[in-house]
PDB file of C-alpha atoms in Angstrom:
ATOM      1  CA  MET A   1      -2.046-117.518  17.228  1.00 43.00           C
ATOM      2  CA  LYS A   2      -1.447-120.432  15.544  1.00 39.00           C
ATOM      3  CA  LYS A   3      -4.904-120.630  13.732  1.00 40.00           C
ATOM      4  CA  ILE A   4      -3.834-117.349  12.490  1.00 42.00           C
ATOM      5  CA  PHE A   5      -0.669-118.464  11.645  1.00 41.00           C
ATOM      6  CA  MET A   6      -2.213-121.591   9.518  1.00 41.00           C
ATOM      7  CA  PHE A   7      -4.914-118.601   8.036  1.00 40.00           C
ATOM      8  CA  CYS A   8      -2.345-116.485   6.865  1.00 42.00           C
ATOM      9  CA  SER A   9      -0.278-119.666   5.153  1.00 46.00           C
ATOM     10  CA  LEU A  10      -3.183-120.714   3.432  1.00 43.00           C
ATOM     11  CA  LEU A  11      -4.230-117.594   2.076  1.00 43.00           C
ATOM     12  CA  VAL A  12      -0.743-116.978   0.633  1.00 43.00           C
ATOM     13  CA  CYS A  13      -0.881-120.142  -0.966  1.00 46.00           C
ATOM     14  CA  SER A  14      -4.054-119.391  -2.309  1.00 46.00           C
ATOM     15  CA  LEU A  15      -3.018-116.303  -4.056  1.00 41.00           C
ATOM     16  CA  LEU A  16       0.626-117.885  -5.227  1.00 43.00           C
ATOM     17  CA  PHE A  17      -1.601-120.584  -7.009  1.00 44.00           C
ATOM     18  CA  LEU A  18      -3.702-118.110  -8.558  1.00 40.00           C
ATOM     19  CA  LEU A  19      -1.222-115.719  -9.640  1.00 40.00           C
ATOM     20  CA  SER A  20       0.114-119.018 -10.946  1.00 46.00           C
ATOM     21  CA  GLY A  21      -2.857-119.753 -12.690  1.00 49.00           C
ATOM     22  CA  CYS A  22      -3.288-115.972 -13.953  1.00 48.00           C
ATOM     23  CA  GLY A  23       0.452-116.338 -15.422  1.00 47.00           C
ATOM     24  CA  ASN A  24      -0.209-119.528 -17.256  1.00 46.00           C
ATOM     25  CA  THR A  25      -3.417-118.428 -18.635  1.00 44.00           C
ATOM     26  CA  GLN A  26      -1.803-115.096 -19.999  1.00 41.00           C
ATOM     27  CA  THR A  27       1.492-117.365 -21.698  1.00 49.00           C
ATOM     28  CA  ALA A  28      -1.224-119.573 -23.926  1.00 47.00           C
ATOM     29  CA  ALA A  29      -3.063-116.415 -24.901  1.00 50.00           C
ATOM     30  CA  ASP A  30       0.034-114.843 -26.015  1.00 60.00           C
ATOM     31  CA  THR A  31       1.079-117.837 -27.808  1.00 69.00           C
ATOM     32  CA  PRO A  32       0.759-116.421 -31.740  1.00 80.00           C
ATOM     33  CA  LYS A  33      -1.592-118.512 -34.138  1.00 92.00           C
ATOM     34  CA  PRO A  34       0.349-120.265 -36.895  1.00 97.00           C
ATOM     35  CA  TYR A  35      -0.129-118.661 -40.336  1.00 98.00           C
ATOM     36  CA  LYS A  36      -2.011-121.308 -42.354  1.00 98.00           C
ATOM     37  CA  ILE A  37      -0.478-121.565 -45.726  1.00 99.00           C
ATOM     38  CA  GLY A  38      -2.109-123.994 -48.554  1.00 98.00           C
ATOM     39  CA  VAL A  39      -0.432-126.161 -50.851  1.00 97.00           C
ATOM     40  CA  LEU A  40      -0.698-128.835 -53.228  1.00 94.00           C
ATOM     41  CA  ARG A  41       0.886-131.971 -53.254  1.00 92.00           C
ATOM     42  CA  ILE A  42       3.254-131.455 -56.276  1.00 92.00           C
ATOM     43  CA  ASP A  43       7.047-130.432 -56.246  1.00 90.00           C
ATOM     44  CA  ASP A  44       6.516-126.778 -56.620  1.00 95.00           C
ATOM     45  CA  SER A  45       5.435-126.649 -53.027  1.00 96.00           C
ATOM     46  CA  LEU A  46       8.836-128.396 -51.604  1.00 97.00           C
ATOM     47  CA  PRO A  47      10.401-125.602 -50.365  1.00 98.00           C
ATOM     48  CA  LEU A  48       7.395-124.837 -47.680  1.00 98.00           C
ATOM     49  CA  TYR A  49       7.398-129.039 -46.947  1.00 98.00           C
ATOM     50  CA  LEU A  50      11.195-128.389 -46.250  1.00 98.00           C
ATOM     51  CA  ALA A  51      11.014-124.998 -44.441  1.00 98.00           C
ATOM     52  CA  GLU A  52       8.096-127.059 -42.120  1.00 97.00           C
ATOM     53  CA  LYS A  53       9.930-130.186 -41.977  1.00 96.00           C
ATOM     54  CA  GLU A  54      13.241-128.726 -40.882  1.00 97.00           C
ATOM     55  CA  GLN A  55      11.892-126.305 -38.700  1.00 97.00           C
ATOM     56  CA  LEU A  56      12.990-123.490 -40.682  1.00 98.00           C
ATOM     57  CA  PHE A  57      10.025-121.151 -39.969  1.00 98.00           C
ATOM     58  CA  LYS A  58      10.283-121.753 -36.206  1.00 97.00           C
ATOM     59  CA  LYS A  59      13.871-121.268 -36.627  1.00 97.00           C
ATOM     60  CA  ALA A  60      13.175-117.581 -38.442  1.00 98.00           C
ATOM     61  CA  GLY A  61      10.896-116.660 -35.761  1.00 97.00           C
ATOM     62  CA  VAL A  62       7.701-117.254 -36.889  1.00 98.00           C
ATOM     63  CA  PRO A  63       4.879-119.296 -36.461  1.00 98.00           C
ATOM     64  CA  VAL A  64       3.636-121.231 -39.745  1.00 98.00           C
ATOM     65  CA  LYS A  65       1.471-124.567 -40.486  1.00 98.00           C
ATOM     66  CA  ILE A  66       1.350-126.023 -44.203  1.00 98.00           C
ATOM     67  CA  ILE A  67      -1.873-126.712 -44.952  1.00 98.00           C
ATOM     68  CA  GLU A  68      -2.183-129.997 -47.809  1.00 96.00           C
ATOM     69  CA  PHE A  69      -5.127-129.674 -50.623  1.00 94.00           C
ATOM     70  CA  ASN A  70      -6.258-132.095 -52.910  1.00 88.00           C
ATOM     71  CA  SER A  71      -7.251-130.235 -55.384  1.00 88.00           C
ATOM     72  CA  ALA A  72      -6.854-126.450 -56.410  1.00 90.00           C
ATOM     73  CA  ILE A  73     -10.525-125.836 -56.279  1.00 90.00           C
ATOM     74  CA  ASP A  74     -10.838-126.849 -52.591  1.00 94.00           C
ATOM     75  CA  GLN A  75      -7.307-124.976 -51.750  1.00 96.00           C
ATOM     76  CA  ARG A  76      -9.058-121.481 -53.849  1.00 95.00           C
ATOM     77  CA  LYS A  77     -12.174-122.356 -51.655  1.00 96.00           C
ATOM     78  CA  ALA A  78     -10.626-122.565 -48.431  1.00 97.00           C
ATOM     79  CA  MET A  79      -9.161-119.078 -49.492  1.00 97.00           C
ATOM     80  CA  GLU A  80     -11.985-117.413 -50.375  1.00 96.00           C
ATOM     81  CA  ALA A  81     -13.429-118.460 -47.204  1.00 96.00           C
ATOM     82  CA  GLY A  82     -10.713-116.582 -45.028  1.00 96.00           C
ATOM     83  CA  GLU A  83      -9.292-119.762 -43.817  1.00 98.00           C
ATOM     84  CA  LEU A  84      -5.937-119.275 -45.087  1.00 98.00           C
ATOM     85  CA  ASP A  85      -3.267-116.751 -44.946  1.00 98.00           C
ATOM     86  CA  GLY A  86      -1.686-117.523 -48.098  1.00 98.00           C
ATOM     87  CA  MET A  87      -1.360-120.248 -50.474  1.00 98.00           C
ATOM     88  CA  MET A  88       1.174-122.149 -53.319  1.00 98.00           C
ATOM     89  CA  THR A  89      -1.036-121.022 -56.520  1.00 97.00           C
ATOM     90  CA  ASP A  90      -0.676-119.431 -59.919  1.00 97.00           C
ATOM     91  CA  MET A  91      -0.865-115.748 -61.289  1.00 98.00           C
ATOM     92  CA  ILE A  92      -5.028-116.754 -63.043  1.00 98.00           C
ATOM     93  CA  VAL A  93      -5.738-118.163 -59.436  1.00 97.00           C
ATOM     94  CA  THR A  94      -4.344-115.035 -57.763  1.00 98.00           C
ATOM     95  CA  GLY A  95      -6.299-112.685 -59.820  1.00 98.00           C
ATOM     96  CA  LEU A  96      -9.255-114.495 -59.767  1.00 97.00           C
ATOM     97  CA  LEU A  97      -8.959-114.057 -55.628  1.00 98.00           C
ATOM     98  CA  LYS A  98      -8.349-110.510 -55.967  1.00 97.00           C
ATOM     99  CA  LYS A  99     -11.388-109.983 -57.913  1.00 96.00           C
ATOM    100  CA  GLY A 100     -13.449-112.129 -55.511  1.00 96.00           C
ATOM    101  CA  GLY A 101     -12.595-109.566 -52.989  1.00 95.00           C
ATOM    102  CA  ASN A 102      -9.538-111.140 -51.456  1.00 96.00           C
ATOM    103  CA  ASP A 103      -6.715-108.773 -51.133  1.00 96.00           C
ATOM    104  CA  VAL A 104      -4.076-110.666 -51.954  1.00 98.00           C
ATOM    105  CA  ARG A 105      -0.230-110.509 -53.320  1.00 98.00           C
ATOM    106  CA  ILE A 106       2.393-112.575 -54.861  1.00 98.00           C
ATOM    107  CA  VAL A 107       5.463-112.377 -52.060  1.00 98.00           C
ATOM    108  CA  ALA A 108       7.558-115.432 -54.270  1.00 98.00           C
ATOM    109  CA  THR A 109       7.990-117.220 -57.301  1.00 97.00           C
ATOM    110  CA  ALA A 110       7.641-121.114 -56.531  1.00 96.00           C
ATOM    111  CA  LEU A 111       8.762-122.491 -59.951  1.00 95.00           C
ATOM    112  CA  GLY A 112       8.775-120.879 -62.942  1.00 92.00           C
ATOM    113  CA  ALA A 113      11.356-117.976 -62.371  1.00 92.00           C
ATOM    114  CA  ASP A 114      13.784-119.375 -65.220  1.00 88.00           C
ATOM    115  CA  LYS A 115      11.960-120.928 -68.048  1.00 86.00           C
ATOM    116  CA  THR A 116      14.093-124.469 -67.333  1.00 88.00           C
ATOM    117  CA  GLU A 117      11.906-124.401 -63.563  1.00 91.00           C
ATOM    118  CA  GLY A 118       8.637-126.290 -63.798  1.00 89.00           C
ATOM    119  CA  ARG A 119       8.017-127.720 -67.221  1.00 92.00           C
ATOM    120  CA  PHE A 120       4.845-128.120 -69.050  1.00 96.00           C
ATOM    121  CA  LEU A 121       4.331-130.451 -72.362  1.00 97.00           C
ATOM    122  CA  VAL A 122       2.044-130.536 -74.785  1.00 98.00           C
ATOM    123  CA  VAL A 123       1.852-134.482 -76.198  1.00 98.00           C
ATOM    124  CA  SER A 124      -0.026-136.432 -78.208  1.00 98.00           C
ATOM    125  CA  ALA A 125      -1.374-139.945 -77.953  1.00 97.00           C
ATOM    126  CA  PRO A 126       1.080-142.641 -78.644  1.00 97.00           C
ATOM    127  CA  ASN A 127      -1.106-144.003 -81.695  1.00 94.00           C
ATOM    128  CA  SER A 128      -1.547-140.641 -82.899  1.00 95.00           C
ATOM    129  CA  SER A 129      -0.662-139.153 -85.989  1.00 95.00           C
ATOM    130  CA  LEU A 130       0.476-135.859 -84.492  1.00 97.00           C
ATOM    131  CA  LYS A 131       3.706-135.320 -84.202  1.00 97.00           C
ATOM    132  CA  THR A 132       4.844-131.641 -84.119  1.00 97.00           C
ATOM    133  CA  ALA A 133       2.868-128.783 -83.074  1.00 97.00           C
ATOM    134  CA  ARG A 134       2.148-127.755 -86.748  1.00 97.00           C
ATOM    135  CA  ASP A 135       0.025-131.137 -86.747  1.00 96.00           C
ATOM    136  CA  LEU A 136      -2.358-129.568 -83.749  1.00 96.00           C
ATOM    137  CA  PRO A 137      -5.105-128.494 -85.961  1.00 95.00           C
ATOM    138  CA  LYS A 138      -5.630-131.793 -87.132  1.00 94.00           C
ATOM    139  CA  GLY A 139      -6.699-132.907 -83.830  1.00 94.00           C
ATOM    140  CA  ASN A 140      -7.869-131.575 -80.616  1.00 96.00           C
ATOM    141  CA  VAL A 141      -5.895-130.756 -77.088  1.00 98.00           C
ATOM    142  CA  ALA A 142      -7.455-131.316 -73.514  1.00 97.00           C
ATOM    143  CA  ILE A 143      -6.861-128.220 -71.329  1.00 97.00           C
ATOM    144  CA  ALA A 144      -8.582-126.913 -68.174  1.00 95.00           C
ATOM    145  CA  LYS A 145     -10.537-123.587 -69.911  1.00 95.00           C
ATOM    146  CA  ASN A 146      -9.922-120.256 -67.945  1.00 95.00           C
ATOM    147  CA  THR A 147      -6.796-121.715 -66.000  1.00 95.00           C
ATOM    148  CA  MET A 148      -2.896-121.230 -66.763  1.00 96.00           C
ATOM    149  CA  MET A 149      -3.102-124.206 -68.856  1.00 95.00           C
ATOM    150  CA  GLU A 150      -5.613-122.634 -71.216  1.00 97.00           C
ATOM    151  CA  TYR A 151      -3.482-119.248 -71.044  1.00 97.00           C
ATOM    152  CA  LEU A 152      -0.440-121.404 -71.470  1.00 97.00           C
ATOM    153  CA  LEU A 153      -1.570-123.332 -74.669  1.00 97.00           C
ATOM    154  CA  GLU A 154      -2.440-119.850 -76.459  1.00 97.00           C
ATOM    155  CA  GLN A 155       0.721-118.408 -75.647  1.00 97.00           C
ATOM    156  CA  TYR A 156       2.754-121.462 -77.456  1.00 97.00           C
ATOM    157  CA  GLU A 157      -0.158-120.634 -79.936  1.00 97.00           C
ATOM    158  CA  THR A 158       1.342-116.823 -80.553  1.00 96.00           C
ATOM    159  CA  GLU A 159       5.008-117.602 -80.318  1.00 96.00           C
ATOM    160  CA  LEU A 160       5.156-120.403 -82.736  1.00 97.00           C
ATOM    161  CA  HIS A 161       2.631-118.850 -84.936  1.00 96.00           C
ATOM    162  CA  LEU A 162      -0.259-121.761 -84.940  1.00 96.00           C
ATOM    163  CA  PRO A 163      -3.676-121.318 -86.350  1.00 93.00           C
ATOM    164  CA  LYS A 164      -5.573-120.519 -82.926  1.00 86.00           C
ATOM    165  CA  ASN A 165      -8.899-120.729 -84.655  1.00 87.00           C
ATOM    166  CA  ARG A 166      -8.137-124.176 -86.175  1.00 92.00           C
ATOM    167  CA  ILE A 167      -6.767-125.957 -82.827  1.00 95.00           C
ATOM    168  CA  LYS A 168      -9.680-127.328 -81.222  1.00 96.00           C
ATOM    169  CA  THR A 169      -9.721-128.120 -77.127  1.00 96.00           C
ATOM    170  CA  ILE A 170     -11.416-130.395 -74.747  1.00 95.00           C
ATOM    171  CA  GLN A 171     -12.411-129.291 -71.325  1.00 96.00           C
ATOM    172  CA  LEU A 172     -10.870-131.839 -68.891  1.00 95.00           C
ATOM    173  CA  PRO A 173      -9.799-130.106 -66.218  1.00 92.00           C
ATOM    174  CA  ASN A 174      -8.835-133.326 -63.532  1.00 90.00           C
ATOM    175  CA  LEU A 175      -5.185-134.038 -64.765  1.00 90.00           C
ATOM    176  CA  SER A 176      -5.376-137.893 -64.006  1.00 89.00           C
ATOM    177  CA  LEU A 177      -8.143-137.793 -66.287  1.00 94.00           C
ATOM    178  CA  ARG A 178      -6.697-135.961 -68.669  1.00 96.00           C
ATOM    179  CA  LEU A 179      -3.257-137.846 -68.619  1.00 95.00           C
ATOM    180  CA  ASN A 180      -5.393-141.133 -69.143  1.00 95.00           C
ATOM    181  CA  ALA A 181      -7.334-140.113 -71.777  1.00 97.00           C
ATOM    182  CA  VAL A 182      -4.565-138.598 -74.212  1.00 98.00           C
ATOM    183  CA  LEU A 183      -2.742-142.308 -73.317  1.00 97.00           C
ATOM    184  CA  ALA A 184      -5.887-143.858 -74.633  1.00 97.00           C
ATOM    185  CA  GLY A 185      -5.807-141.432 -77.551  1.00 94.00           C
ATOM    186  CA  LYS A 186      -9.839-142.060 -78.026  1.00 94.00           C
ATOM    187  CA  ASP A 187     -11.454-138.877 -77.508  1.00 94.00           C
ATOM    188  CA  VAL A 188      -8.505-136.996 -76.717  1.00 96.00           C
ATOM    189  CA  GLN A 189      -5.592-136.613 -79.284  1.00 97.00           C
ATOM    190  CA  ALA A 190      -3.305-134.240 -77.176  1.00 98.00           C
ATOM    191  CA  ALA A 191      -3.322-133.068 -73.924  1.00 98.00           C
ATOM    192  CA  ILE A 192      -1.212-130.081 -71.975  1.00 98.00           C
ATOM    193  CA  LEU A 193       0.242-131.594 -68.848  1.00 96.00           C
ATOM    194  CA  PRO A 194       2.862-130.641 -66.380  1.00 93.00           C
ATOM    195  CA  ASP A 195       5.664-132.771 -64.859  1.00 90.00           C
ATOM    196  CA  PRO A 196       6.002-135.485 -63.734  1.00 87.00           C
ATOM    197  CA  LEU A 197       2.958-136.176 -65.432  1.00 90.00           C
ATOM    198  CA  ALA A 198       4.121-135.022 -68.496  1.00 93.00           C
ATOM    199  CA  ALA A 199       7.496-137.308 -67.687  1.00 90.00           C
ATOM    200  CA  PHE A 200       5.315-139.925 -67.348  1.00 90.00           C
ATOM    201  CA  ALA A 201       3.323-139.668 -70.738  1.00 94.00           C
ATOM    202  CA  VAL A 202       6.369-139.482 -72.894  1.00 95.00           C
ATOM    203  CA  ARG A 203       7.567-142.511 -70.963  1.00 92.00           C
ATOM    204  CA  GLN A 204       4.336-144.596 -71.880  1.00 94.00           C
ATOM    205  CA  GLY A 205       5.142-143.300 -75.543  1.00 96.00           C
ATOM    206  CA  ALA A 206       3.354-140.074 -75.838  1.00 98.00           C
ATOM    207  CA  HIS A 207       4.976-137.773 -78.420  1.00 98.00           C
ATOM    208  CA  ILE A 208       6.299-134.321 -77.526  1.00 98.00           C
ATOM    209  CA  LEU A 209       4.470-131.542 -79.579  1.00 98.00           C
ATOM    210  CA  ILE A 210       5.572-128.218 -77.258  1.00 98.00           C
ATOM    211  CA  ASP A 211       8.278-128.357 -75.087  1.00 97.00           C
ATOM    212  CA  ASP A 212       7.671-124.931 -73.432  1.00 95.00           C
ATOM    213  CA  THR A 213      11.518-125.215 -71.869  1.00 94.00           C
ATOM    214  CA  LYS A 214      12.420-125.001 -75.463  1.00 95.00           C
ATOM    215  CA  LEU A 215      10.713-121.586 -76.345  1.00 95.00           C
ATOM    216  CA  LYS A 216      11.660-118.285 -76.397  1.00 92.00           C
ATOM    217  CA  GLU A 217       9.961-116.512 -73.619  1.00 90.00           C
ATOM    218  CA  ASN A 218       9.178-118.079 -70.068  1.00 88.00           C
ATOM    219  CA  TYR A 219       4.947-118.234 -69.556  1.00 94.00           C
ATOM    220  CA  SER A 220       4.534-120.936 -66.336  1.00 92.00           C
ATOM    221  CA  GLN A 221       5.402-119.460 -62.969  1.00 94.00           C
ATOM    222  CA  SER A 222       3.777-120.787 -59.698  1.00 96.00           C
ATOM    223  CA  VAL A 223       4.010-118.449 -56.811  1.00 98.00           C
ATOM    224  CA  ILE A 224       3.438-117.853 -53.455  1.00 98.00           C
ATOM    225  CA  ILE A 225       0.451-115.311 -52.370  1.00 99.00           C
ATOM    226  CA  LEU A 226      -0.139-113.771 -48.594  1.00 98.00           C
ATOM    227  CA  THR A 227      -3.264-111.914 -47.846  1.00 98.00           C
ATOM    228  CA  GLN A 228      -2.705-108.001 -47.680  1.00 97.00           C
ATOM    229  CA  THR A 229      -3.772-108.384 -43.935  1.00 97.00           C
ATOM    230  CA  MET A 230      -0.674-110.260 -42.726  1.00 97.00           C
ATOM    231  CA  ILE A 231       1.668-108.075 -45.139  1.00 97.00           C
ATOM    232  CA  THR A 232       0.129-105.233 -43.687  1.00 97.00           C
ATOM    233  CA  ASN A 233      -0.308-105.950 -40.064  1.00 97.00           C
ATOM    234  CA  HIS A 234       2.516-108.444 -39.727  1.00 97.00           C
ATOM    235  CA  ARG A 235       5.246-106.922 -42.133  1.00 96.00           C
ATOM    236  CA  GLN A 236       8.215-108.160 -39.814  1.00 97.00           C
ATOM    237  CA  ASP A 237       6.678-111.960 -39.916  1.00 98.00           C
ATOM    238  CA  VAL A 238       6.201-111.646 -43.285  1.00 98.00           C
ATOM    239  CA  THR A 239      10.145-110.984 -43.731  1.00 97.00           C
ATOM    240  CA  LYS A 240      11.091-114.299 -41.696  1.00 98.00           C
ATOM    241  CA  PHE A 241       8.777-116.363 -43.586  1.00 98.00           C
ATOM    242  CA  LEU A 242      10.500-115.151 -47.040  1.00 98.00           C
ATOM    243  CA  THR A 243      13.501-115.828 -44.882  1.00 98.00           C
ATOM    244  CA  ALA A 244      12.901-119.195 -43.830  1.00 98.00           C
ATOM    245  CA  TYR A 245      11.427-119.820 -47.541  1.00 98.00           C
ATOM    246  CA  ASN A 246      14.343-118.672 -48.997  1.00 98.00           C
ATOM    247  CA  THR A 247      16.658-120.677 -46.731  1.00 98.00           C
ATOM    248  CA  ALA A 248      14.658-124.032 -47.904  1.00 98.00           C
ATOM    249  CA  ILE A 249      15.475-123.271 -51.981  1.00 98.00           C
ATOM    250  CA  ALA A 250      19.070-122.662 -50.902  1.00 98.00           C
ATOM    251  CA  HIS A 251      19.390-126.224 -49.321  1.00 98.00           C
ATOM    252  CA  ILE A 252      17.335-128.027 -51.893  1.00 98.00           C
ATOM    253  CA  ASN A 253      20.000-125.932 -54.629  1.00 97.00           C
ATOM    254  CA  GLN A 254      23.201-127.424 -52.799  1.00 97.00           C
ATOM    255  CA  ASN A 255      21.814-130.577 -51.730  1.00 97.00           C
ATOM    256  CA  PRO A 256      19.124-132.185 -54.100  1.00 96.00           C
ATOM    257  CA  ALA A 257      19.119-135.599 -53.371  1.00 95.00           C
ATOM    258  CA  ALA A 258      19.073-135.190 -49.505  1.00 97.00           C
ATOM    259  CA  TYR A 259      15.563-134.262 -50.318  1.00 96.00           C
ATOM    260  CA  ARG A 260      14.705-136.481 -53.035  1.00 95.00           C
ATOM    261  CA  ASN A 261      12.705-138.704 -50.856  1.00 94.00           C
ATOM    262  CA  LEU A 262      10.996-135.664 -49.253  1.00 95.00           C
ATOM    263  CA  ALA A 263       9.659-134.815 -52.850  1.00 94.00           C
ATOM    264  CA  LEU A 264       8.883-138.268 -53.939  1.00 93.00           C
ATOM    265  CA  GLN A 265       6.616-138.493 -50.415  1.00 91.00           C
ATOM    266  CA  LYS A 266       5.084-134.954 -51.084  1.00 91.00           C
ATOM    267  CA  ALA A 267       4.450-134.439 -55.230  1.00 87.00           C
ATOM    268  CA  ASN A 268       2.374-137.610 -55.485  1.00 79.00           C
ATOM    269  CA  ILE A 269       5.415-139.092 -58.010  1.00 83.00           C
ATOM    270  CA  PRO A 270       3.950-141.733 -59.880  1.00 77.00           C
ATOM    271  CA  LYS A 271       5.940-144.805 -58.996  1.00 82.00           C
ATOM    272  CA  SER A 272       6.761-145.835 -62.532  1.00 80.00           C
ATOM    273  CA  LEU A 273       8.713-142.340 -62.194  1.00 82.00           C
ATOM    274  CA  ALA A 274      10.768-142.669 -59.171  1.00 86.00           C
ATOM    275  CA  ALA A 275      13.747-144.199 -59.893  1.00 85.00           C
ATOM    276  CA  SER A 276      14.266-141.180 -62.476  1.00 84.00           C
ATOM    277  CA  TYR A 277      12.554-138.294 -61.050  1.00 88.00           C
ATOM    278  CA  LYS A 278      15.162-135.462 -60.597  1.00 89.00           C
ATOM    279  CA  VAL A 279      14.432-132.629 -57.646  1.00 93.00           C
ATOM    280  CA  PRO A 280      13.552-129.590 -59.558  1.00 92.00           C
ATOM    281  CA  ALA A 281      15.746-126.495 -58.666  1.00 93.00           C
ATOM    282  CA  PHE A 282      14.244-123.464 -57.556  1.00 96.00           C
ATOM    283  CA  THR A 283      15.094-119.633 -57.535  1.00 96.00           C
ATOM    284  CA  GLU A 284      16.294-117.452 -54.233  1.00 96.00           C
ATOM    285  CA  LYS A 285      14.437-114.164 -53.676  1.00 95.00           C
ATOM    286  CA  SER A 286      12.363-114.108 -57.009  1.00 96.00           C
ATOM    287  CA  VAL A 287       8.979-112.482 -58.046  1.00 97.00           C
ATOM    288  CA  PRO A 288       7.449-112.570 -61.471  1.00 96.00           C
ATOM    289  CA  ALA A 289       8.613-109.938 -63.944  1.00 94.00           C
ATOM    290  CA  LYS A 290       6.410-107.451 -65.054  1.00 96.00           C
ATOM    291  CA  GLU A 291       6.128-108.478 -68.647  1.00 95.00           C
ATOM    292  CA  ASN A 292       4.903-111.408 -67.332  1.00 95.00           C
ATOM    293  CA  VAL A 293       2.167-110.342 -65.166  1.00 97.00           C
ATOM    294  CA  GLN A 294       1.187-107.619 -67.678  1.00 97.00           C
ATOM    295  CA  ARG A 295       1.129-110.616 -69.918  1.00 97.00           C
ATOM    296  CA  VAL A 296      -1.274-112.727 -67.709  1.00 98.00           C
ATOM    297  CA  MET A 297      -3.242-109.418 -66.810  1.00 98.00           C
ATOM    298  CA  ASN A 298      -3.711-108.635 -70.767  1.00 97.00           C
ATOM    299  CA  TRP A 299      -4.864-112.627 -71.335  1.00 98.00           C
ATOM    300  CA  MET A 300      -7.596-112.575 -68.097  1.00 98.00           C
ATOM    301  CA  VAL A 301      -9.140-109.245 -69.579  1.00 98.00           C
ATOM    302  CA  SER A 302      -9.576-110.611 -72.784  1.00 97.00           C
ATOM    303  CA  LYS A 303     -11.215-114.149 -71.211  1.00 96.00           C
ATOM    304  CA  HIS A 304     -13.338-111.350 -69.392  1.00 97.00           C
ATOM    305  CA  LEU A 305     -11.920-112.667 -66.565  1.00 98.00           C
ATOM    306  CA  LEU A 306     -11.001-109.115 -65.241  1.00 98.00           C
ATOM    307  CA  GLU A 307     -13.260-106.131 -66.231  1.00 96.00           C
ATOM    308  CA  LYS A 308      -9.409-104.105 -65.723  1.00 96.00           C
ATOM    309  CA  PRO A 309      -5.711-105.347 -65.040  1.00 97.00           C
ATOM    310  CA  TYR A 310      -4.633-104.980 -61.824  1.00 97.00           C
ATOM    311  CA  THR A 311      -1.376-103.073 -61.736  1.00 97.00           C
ATOM    312  CA  TYR A 312       2.154-104.662 -60.993  1.00 97.00           C
ATOM    313  CA  ASP A 313       2.504-102.980 -57.350  1.00 96.00           C
ATOM    314  CA  GLU A 314      -1.227-104.137 -56.708  1.00 97.00           C
ATOM    315  CA  PHE A 315      -0.422-107.816 -57.924  1.00 98.00           C
ATOM    316  CA  VAL A 316       3.115-108.001 -56.524  1.00 98.00           C
ATOM    317  CA  LEU A 317       5.393-107.073 -53.279  1.00 95.00           C
ATOM    318  CA  PRO A 318       8.806-106.726 -54.449  1.00 83.00           C
ATOM    319  CA  GLN A 319      11.609-108.666 -52.695  1.00 72.00           C
TER     320      GLN A 319
END
């Protein structure tokens, strides 16, 4: 009888152990995988960095992992390979991704909802005779072809009534090399640069030829895109993601000084600019306007980057 009792006890313990193990396995299996969002180390990405650092995504109930990339090319390749669920990018890249078979849509504006956000400058070398936009036909401008940089330069030329066929461009995609080349003033007389590199160039003596925050139209926007698979299959998670993202923007706008160190750390701000660096303001619950999307689409078609434009609804998920 004693042996039977001991056997039964051991059997019960074994069953409890197995059930406990199965329970743990089930819990691990049910743990949702985080959505992977690709970012570049620029201040456009600051709300995403902050939402992760302060666990705003977790508080909103959506698992998110921020993946850093050193170049836009590597980031785009990861998206094309299906390794990301979303990324911070621009509308030109968004169009090219869609053309390549990656069904993505814009869910938010990163920087550029207002034309004072995300400044770009066209600057000339400190020793250059180019002092105004009207002088551009006398020199050349370093850009990255088939990118937002080329798009912006052509929009500036149109608004300012500059002779496009007389302005020479030089292909120089790497921003650091472009900055160094225009400061040297040898082969490159002018260049288009985003802040904070643009501000750094001016501090080194470069001349401002065009400041896009002073133009009539708002041309430059960075955006947040997500895959259509995530949007379709996990719409509640998209809503939670945007809630956390907009909460991060609100925190930054309410107290930018509190997040200055995070921006300096994550946005590759040159040391010489650290003392004067200002955390940018962001706009909550914003997506690109229809006219901005249409202008980009028309330009991409004119450059044969797209066969036909995408509709606004194909391109943007309204907030």
